[in-house]
Amino acid sequence: EVFVHSGKSGPAAFGHVDLYFDGKLYSYGSYDSASQRLWAAMGDGVLFTLSDKQRYIDFSLKEMNKTMFCFGLRLSEEQKQNVRKCVDEILDTVYPWEPVAKLKAEQGEDDPQAITDYASRLWRATDASFYKFKEGIFKSYFVMSTNCVLLADRVIGSAGTDIINLNGIITPGAYYDYLNRELQFENSQVISRTVYYKKKQKRKEKKRKA
């Protein structure tokens, strides 16, 4: 599944993309507030993973005031194996990183009212695991190129599917447009779309059986 986020204001207005595969959600971004520059457009690349997808959806809707579009993709067993290999290769380049709230909690000093950075709030709500990169293209985040869409496309592309043309600016909006168009085609690997709203409303459009 591919999640595309949207919001009315702040960073969420620019969109975001996550992946959910084999029971785990993967998200890449500039989540270390201490390393952020140019209003979070640049910073250390951070990957977080979590297993409880619903807790993440609830957090994104209630706490971050987002709308989320979830696109379901159909992959063959061979394609799934390729994706697993790509994910493993990415995880081989990371090391654990802890948000401020987790560090404070370990020291017995955590104050939920005082620590409000995104990574800390997410950790409290979902118990997500965070990682930074030792090396490679994702070590440094840049919103116009080395961003959430690039990591998502790297993983999905390993299945042999070219989601979007990566020439030029890579944006969540371009990813959404492509997936939405692909949903209309009979032989597409995009087979469903679910829209999650803040008021716990959910609408699922299923094209055909996977």
PDB file of C-alpha atoms in Angstrom:
ATOM      1  CA  GLU A   1       0.000   0.000   0.000  1.00  0.00           C
ATOM      2  CA  VAL A   2       1.081   3.568  -0.702  1.00  0.00           C
ATOM      3  CA  PHE A   3      -0.162   6.375   1.554  1.00  0.00           C
ATOM      4  CA  VAL A   4      -0.278   9.925   0.202  1.00  0.00           C
ATOM      5  CA  HIS A   5      -0.913  12.631   2.822  1.00  0.00           C
ATOM      6  CA  SER A   6      -2.339  16.098   2.366  1.00  0.00           C
ATOM      7  CA  GLY A   7      -3.080  18.957   4.758  1.00  0.00           C
ATOM      8  CA  LYS A   8      -4.392  22.498   4.707  1.00  0.00           C
ATOM      9  CA  SER A   9      -1.347  24.259   6.136  1.00  0.00           C
ATOM     10  CA  GLY A  10       2.221  23.852   7.329  1.00  0.00           C
ATOM     11  CA  PRO A  11       4.510  21.106   6.008  1.00  0.00           C
ATOM     12  CA  ALA A  12       1.520  18.815   5.434  1.00  0.00           C
ATOM     13  CA  ALA A  13       0.323  21.140   2.665  1.00  0.00           C
ATOM     14  CA  PHE A  14       3.234  19.921   0.520  1.00  0.00           C
ATOM     15  CA  GLY A  15       2.183  16.296   0.951  1.00  0.00           C
ATOM     16  CA  HIS A  16       3.954  13.170   2.072  1.00  0.00           C
ATOM     17  CA  VAL A  17       4.260   9.540   0.966  1.00  0.00           C
ATOM     18  CA  ASP A  18       4.582   6.355   3.089  1.00  0.00           C
ATOM     19  CA  LEU A  19       4.749   2.661   2.263  1.00  0.00           C
ATOM     20  CA  TYR A  20       3.070  -0.243   4.038  1.00  0.00           C
ATOM     21  CA  PHE A  21       4.397  -3.679   3.156  1.00  0.00           C
ATOM     22  CA  ASP A  22       4.535  -7.066   4.877  1.00  0.00           C
ATOM     23  CA  GLY A  23       2.805  -5.709   7.977  1.00  0.00           C
ATOM     24  CA  LYS A  24       5.107  -2.733   8.499  1.00  0.00           C
ATOM     25  CA  LEU A  25       4.901   0.948   7.597  1.00  0.00           C
ATOM     26  CA  TYR A  26       7.999   2.781   6.301  1.00  0.00           C
ATOM     27  CA  SER A  27       8.335   6.553   6.220  1.00  0.00           C
ATOM     28  CA  TYR A  28      11.294   8.772   5.299  1.00  0.00           C
ATOM     29  CA  GLY A  29      11.724  12.460   6.040  1.00  0.00           C
ATOM     30  CA  SER A  30      13.481  15.229   7.934  1.00  0.00           C
ATOM     31  CA  TYR A  31      12.236  14.113  11.349  1.00  0.00           C
ATOM     32  CA  ASP A  32      15.176  15.284  13.491  1.00  0.00           C
ATOM     33  CA  SER A  33      14.242  18.868  14.390  1.00  0.00           C
ATOM     34  CA  ALA A  34      17.782  19.548  15.638  1.00  0.00           C
ATOM     35  CA  SER A  35      19.228  18.970  12.166  1.00  0.00           C
ATOM     36  CA  GLN A  36      16.559  20.793  10.155  1.00  0.00           C
ATOM     37  CA  ARG A  37      17.451  23.777   7.999  1.00  0.00           C
ATOM     38  CA  LEU A  38      15.448  26.051   5.694  1.00  0.00           C
ATOM     39  CA  TRP A  39      12.159  25.387   7.503  1.00  0.00           C
ATOM     40  CA  ALA A  40      12.731  21.606   7.469  1.00  0.00           C
ATOM     41  CA  ALA A  41      13.425  21.537   3.726  1.00  0.00           C
ATOM     42  CA  MET A  42      16.859  20.097   4.533  1.00  0.00           C
ATOM     43  CA  GLY A  43      18.244  17.963   7.337  1.00  0.00           C
ATOM     44  CA  ASP A  44      19.405  14.518   8.324  1.00  0.00           C
ATOM     45  CA  GLY A  45      17.473  11.781   6.588  1.00  0.00           C
ATOM     46  CA  VAL A  46      15.407   9.778   9.096  1.00  0.00           C
ATOM     47  CA  LEU A  47      13.468   6.567   8.499  1.00  0.00           C
ATOM     48  CA  PHE A  48      10.800   5.376  10.889  1.00  0.00           C
ATOM     49  CA  THR A  49       8.974   2.053  10.931  1.00  0.00           C
ATOM     50  CA  LEU A  50       5.940   0.815  12.836  1.00  0.00           C
ATOM     51  CA  SER A  51       3.642  -2.171  12.772  1.00  0.00           C
ATOM     52  CA  ASP A  52       0.302  -0.750  13.917  1.00  0.00           C
ATOM     53  CA  LYS A  53      -0.958   0.977  10.789  1.00  0.00           C
ATOM     54  CA  GLN A  54      -4.229   2.079  12.385  1.00  0.00           C
ATOM     55  CA  ARG A  55      -2.481   3.935  15.218  1.00  0.00           C
ATOM     56  CA  TYR A  56      -0.484   5.839  12.626  1.00  0.00           C
ATOM     57  CA  ILE A  57      -3.604   6.684  10.631  1.00  0.00           C
ATOM     58  CA  ASP A  58      -5.370   7.896  13.785  1.00  0.00           C
ATOM     59  CA  PHE A  59      -2.359  10.018  14.743  1.00  0.00           C
ATOM     60  CA  SER A  60      -2.114  11.571  11.272  1.00  0.00           C
ATOM     61  CA  LEU A  61      -5.816  12.420  11.156  1.00  0.00           C
ATOM     62  CA  LYS A  62      -6.375  13.610  14.729  1.00  0.00           C
ATOM     63  CA  GLU A  63      -3.036  15.134  15.705  1.00  0.00           C
ATOM     64  CA  MET A  64      -1.771  16.364  12.327  1.00  0.00           C
ATOM     65  CA  ASN A  65      -5.143  17.221  10.760  1.00  0.00           C
ATOM     66  CA  LYS A  66      -4.376  15.367   7.538  1.00  0.00           C
ATOM     67  CA  THR A  67      -6.343  13.575   4.871  1.00  0.00           C
ATOM     68  CA  MET A  68      -4.770  10.307   3.721  1.00  0.00           C
ATOM     69  CA  PHE A  69      -5.189   8.484   0.425  1.00  0.00           C
ATOM     70  CA  CYS A  70      -4.221   4.819   0.515  1.00  0.00           C
ATOM     71  CA  PHE A  71      -3.569   3.086  -2.809  1.00  0.00           C
ATOM     72  CA  GLY A  72      -3.423  -0.695  -2.915  1.00  0.00           C
ATOM     73  CA  LEU A  73      -0.942  -2.287  -5.314  1.00  0.00           C
ATOM     74  CA  ARG A  74      -1.034  -5.845  -6.611  1.00  0.00           C
ATOM     75  CA  LEU A  75       2.355  -7.560  -6.754  1.00  0.00           C
ATOM     76  CA  SER A  76       3.343 -11.045  -7.792  1.00  0.00           C
ATOM     77  CA  GLU A  77       5.360 -13.228  -5.431  1.00  0.00           C
ATOM     78  CA  GLU A  78       8.484 -12.496  -7.464  1.00  0.00           C
ATOM     79  CA  GLN A  79       7.852  -8.767  -7.206  1.00  0.00           C
ATOM     80  CA  LYS A  80       7.297  -9.065  -3.456  1.00  0.00           C
ATOM     81  CA  GLN A  81      10.632 -10.818  -3.101  1.00  0.00           C
ATOM     82  CA  ASN A  82      12.308  -7.994  -5.023  1.00  0.00           C
ATOM     83  CA  VAL A  83      10.703  -5.447  -2.711  1.00  0.00           C
ATOM     84  CA  ARG A  84      11.845  -7.373   0.372  1.00  0.00           C
ATOM     85  CA  LYS A  85      15.381  -7.430  -0.973  1.00  0.00           C
ATOM     86  CA  CYS A  86      15.303  -3.668  -1.578  1.00  0.00           C
ATOM     87  CA  VAL A  87      13.937  -2.978   1.919  1.00  0.00           C
ATOM     88  CA  ASP A  88      16.650  -5.168   3.447  1.00  0.00           C
ATOM     89  CA  GLU A  89      19.315  -3.285   1.489  1.00  0.00           C
ATOM     90  CA  ILE A  90      17.997   0.031   2.794  1.00  0.00           C
ATOM     91  CA  LEU A  91      17.866  -1.248   6.376  1.00  0.00           C
ATOM     92  CA  ASP A  92      21.493  -2.391   6.049  1.00  0.00           C
ATOM     93  CA  THR A  93      22.502   1.284   5.772  1.00  0.00           C
ATOM     94  CA  VAL A  94      20.757   2.592   8.923  1.00  0.00           C
ATOM     95  CA  TYR A  95      21.408   2.766  12.660  1.00  0.00           C
ATOM     96  CA  PRO A  96      18.955   3.434  15.525  1.00  0.00           C
ATOM     97  CA  TRP A  97      18.123   7.031  16.417  1.00  0.00           C
ATOM     98  CA  GLU A  98      15.897   8.199  19.267  1.00  0.00           C
ATOM     99  CA  PRO A  99      13.642  11.278  19.375  1.00  0.00           C
ATOM    100  CA  VAL A 100      13.917  13.714  22.283  1.00  0.00           C
ATOM    101  CA  ALA A 101      10.862  12.350  24.126  1.00  0.00           C
ATOM    102  CA  LYS A 102      12.242   8.807  24.152  1.00  0.00           C
ATOM    103  CA  LEU A 103      15.646   9.978  25.407  1.00  0.00           C
ATOM    104  CA  LYS A 104      13.968  12.005  28.160  1.00  0.00           C
ATOM    105  CA  ALA A 105      11.698   9.101  29.090  1.00  0.00           C
ATOM    106  CA  GLU A 106      14.723   6.832  29.483  1.00  0.00           C
ATOM    107  CA  GLN A 107      16.194   9.443  31.846  1.00  0.00           C
ATOM    108  CA  GLY A 108      12.928   9.839  33.755  1.00  0.00           C
ATOM    109  CA  GLU A 109      12.529  13.444  32.574  1.00  0.00           C
ATOM    110  CA  ASP A 110       9.834  13.178  29.897  1.00  0.00           C
ATOM    111  CA  ASP A 111       7.292  16.015  29.867  1.00  0.00           C
ATOM    112  CA  PRO A 112       4.628  15.528  27.157  1.00  0.00           C
ATOM    113  CA  GLN A 113       3.604  19.185  27.404  1.00  0.00           C
ATOM    114  CA  ALA A 114       7.120  20.496  26.867  1.00  0.00           C
ATOM    115  CA  ILE A 115       8.363  18.214  24.078  1.00  0.00           C
ATOM    116  CA  THR A 116       6.320  18.819  20.957  1.00  0.00           C
ATOM    117  CA  ASP A 117       8.532  17.971  17.972  1.00  0.00           C
ATOM    118  CA  TYR A 118       6.933  15.663  15.409  1.00  0.00           C
ATOM    119  CA  ALA A 119       9.183  12.654  16.054  1.00  0.00           C
ATOM    120  CA  SER A 120       8.469  12.789  19.794  1.00  0.00           C
ATOM    121  CA  ARG A 121       4.723  13.096  19.297  1.00  0.00           C
ATOM    122  CA  LEU A 122       4.739  10.230  16.811  1.00  0.00           C
ATOM    123  CA  TRP A 123       6.776   8.021  19.132  1.00  0.00           C
ATOM    124  CA  ARG A 124       4.339   8.627  22.007  1.00  0.00           C
ATOM    125  CA  ALA A 125       1.336   7.845  19.818  1.00  0.00           C
ATOM    126  CA  THR A 126       2.634   4.842  17.877  1.00  0.00           C
ATOM    127  CA  ASP A 127       5.832   3.534  19.500  1.00  0.00           C
ATOM    128  CA  ALA A 128       7.577   3.936  16.140  1.00  0.00           C
ATOM    129  CA  SER A 129      11.236   2.978  15.695  1.00  0.00           C
ATOM    130  CA  PHE A 130      13.529   5.628  14.194  1.00  0.00           C
ATOM    131  CA  TYR A 131      16.747   5.292  12.208  1.00  0.00           C
ATOM    132  CA  LYS A 132      19.358   7.489  10.556  1.00  0.00           C
ATOM    133  CA  PHE A 133      21.524   6.563   7.594  1.00  0.00           C
ATOM    134  CA  LYS A 134      25.204   5.724   7.863  1.00  0.00           C
ATOM    135  CA  GLU A 135      25.775   6.293   4.153  1.00  0.00           C
ATOM    136  CA  GLY A 136      24.105   6.552   0.787  1.00  0.00           C
ATOM    137  CA  ILE A 137      21.755   8.915  -0.974  1.00  0.00           C
ATOM    138  CA  PHE A 138      19.237   9.018   1.885  1.00  0.00           C
ATOM    139  CA  LYS A 139      21.753  10.157   4.515  1.00  0.00           C
ATOM    140  CA  SER A 140      20.744  13.775   3.882  1.00  0.00           C
ATOM    141  CA  TYR A 141      17.165  14.837   3.203  1.00  0.00           C
ATOM    142  CA  PHE A 142      16.252  17.542   0.684  1.00  0.00           C
ATOM    143  CA  VAL A 143      12.608  18.274  -0.026  1.00  0.00           C
ATOM    144  CA  MET A 144      13.134  18.855  -3.766  1.00  0.00           C
ATOM    145  CA  SER A 145      15.017  15.654  -4.545  1.00  0.00           C
ATOM    146  CA  THR A 146      16.069  13.242  -1.784  1.00  0.00           C
ATOM    147  CA  ASN A 147      12.631  13.084  -0.209  1.00  0.00           C
ATOM    148  CA  CYS A 148       9.891  10.656   0.815  1.00  0.00           C
ATOM    149  CA  VAL A 149       8.827  10.048  -2.778  1.00  0.00           C
ATOM    150  CA  LEU A 150      12.329   9.060  -3.873  1.00  0.00           C
ATOM    151  CA  LEU A 151      12.543   6.385  -1.178  1.00  0.00           C
ATOM    152  CA  ALA A 152       9.047   5.111  -1.968  1.00  0.00           C
ATOM    153  CA  ASP A 153       9.803   4.944  -5.661  1.00  0.00           C
ATOM    154  CA  ARG A 154      13.113   3.200  -4.995  1.00  0.00           C
ATOM    155  CA  VAL A 155      11.288   0.455  -3.109  1.00  0.00           C
ATOM    156  CA  ILE A 156       8.325   0.111  -5.464  1.00  0.00           C
ATOM    157  CA  GLY A 157      10.564   0.400  -8.488  1.00  0.00           C
ATOM    158  CA  SER A 158      12.469  -2.648  -7.296  1.00  0.00           C
ATOM    159  CA  ALA A 159       9.360  -4.659  -8.161  1.00  0.00           C
ATOM    160  CA  GLY A 160       9.862  -3.674 -11.781  1.00  0.00           C
ATOM    161  CA  THR A 161       7.188  -0.980 -11.867  1.00  0.00           C
ATOM    162  CA  ASP A 162       8.046   2.537 -13.023  1.00  0.00           C
ATOM    163  CA  ILE A 163       5.630   4.672 -11.042  1.00  0.00           C
ATOM    164  CA  ILE A 164       6.645   8.134 -12.196  1.00  0.00           C
ATOM    165  CA  ASN A 165       9.294   9.744 -14.342  1.00  0.00           C
ATOM    166  CA  LEU A 166      11.942  10.905 -11.884  1.00  0.00           C
ATOM    167  CA  ASN A 167      13.293  13.598 -14.188  1.00  0.00           C
ATOM    168  CA  GLY A 168      12.722  16.923 -12.483  1.00  0.00           C
ATOM    169  CA  ILE A 169      11.058  17.655  -9.156  1.00  0.00           C
ATOM    170  CA  ILE A 170       9.785  14.608  -7.280  1.00  0.00           C
ATOM    171  CA  THR A 171       6.592  15.515  -5.446  1.00  0.00           C
ATOM    172  CA  PRO A 172       3.846  13.688  -3.520  1.00  0.00           C
ATOM    173  CA  GLY A 173       1.338  15.445  -5.781  1.00  0.00           C
ATOM    174  CA  ALA A 174       2.886  13.907  -8.899  1.00  0.00           C
ATOM    175  CA  TYR A 175       2.829  10.501  -7.205  1.00  0.00           C
ATOM    176  CA  TYR A 176      -0.832  10.912  -6.265  1.00  0.00           C
ATOM    177  CA  ASP A 177      -1.774  11.955  -9.805  1.00  0.00           C
ATOM    178  CA  TYR A 178      -0.051   8.930 -11.281  1.00  0.00           C
ATOM    179  CA  LEU A 179      -1.589   6.430  -8.857  1.00  0.00           C
ATOM    180  CA  ASN A 180      -5.030   7.955  -9.294  1.00  0.00           C
ATOM    181  CA  ARG A 181      -4.781   7.689 -13.069  1.00  0.00           C
ATOM    182  CA  GLU A 182      -3.462   4.128 -12.925  1.00  0.00           C
ATOM    183  CA  LEU A 183      -6.473   3.100 -10.838  1.00  0.00           C
ATOM    184  CA  GLN A 184      -8.667   3.648 -13.904  1.00  0.00           C
ATOM    185  CA  PHE A 185      -6.817   1.199 -16.158  1.00  0.00           C
ATOM    186  CA  GLU A 186      -7.847  -2.436 -16.376  1.00  0.00           C
ATOM    187  CA  ASN A 187      -4.359  -3.962 -16.358  1.00  0.00           C
ATOM    188  CA  SER A 188      -2.847  -1.591 -13.793  1.00  0.00           C
ATOM    189  CA  GLN A 189      -1.098  -2.819 -10.654  1.00  0.00           C
ATOM    190  CA  VAL A 190      -2.962  -0.102  -8.721  1.00  0.00           C
ATOM    191  CA  ILE A 191      -6.151  -1.868  -7.675  1.00  0.00           C
ATOM    192  CA  SER A 192      -7.789   0.172  -4.889  1.00  0.00           C
ATOM    193  CA  ARG A 193      -8.003   3.542  -3.181  1.00  0.00           C
ATOM    194  CA  THR A 194      -9.126   4.269   0.371  1.00  0.00           C
ATOM    195  CA  VAL A 195      -9.590   7.814   1.645  1.00  0.00           C
ATOM    196  CA  TYR A 196      -9.225   8.494   5.381  1.00  0.00           C
ATOM    197  CA  TYR A 197     -10.740  11.669   6.845  1.00  0.00           C
ATOM    198  CA  LYS A 198     -10.340  13.347  10.207  1.00  0.00           C
ATOM    199  CA  LYS A 199     -13.834  12.408  11.376  1.00  0.00           C
ATOM    200  CA  LYS A 200     -13.039   8.686  11.046  1.00  0.00           C
ATOM    201  CA  GLN A 201     -14.929   8.540   7.799  1.00  0.00           C
ATOM    202  CA  LYS A 202     -13.592   6.080   5.277  1.00  0.00           C
ATOM    203  CA  ARG A 203     -14.446   5.545   1.651  1.00  0.00           C
ATOM    204  CA  LYS A 204     -13.002   2.649  -0.299  1.00  0.00           C
ATOM    205  CA  GLU A 205     -12.997   2.434  -4.055  1.00  0.00           C
ATOM    206  CA  LYS A 206     -12.006  -1.034  -5.164  1.00  0.00           C
ATOM    207  CA  LYS A 207     -11.304  -1.583  -8.795  1.00  0.00           C
ATOM    208  CA  ARG A 208     -11.140  -5.360  -8.832  1.00  0.00           C
ATOM    209  CA  LYS A 209     -10.008  -8.290  -6.739  1.00  0.00           C
ATOM    210  CA  ALA A 210      -6.275  -8.454  -6.125  1.00  0.00           C
TER     211      ALA A 210
END
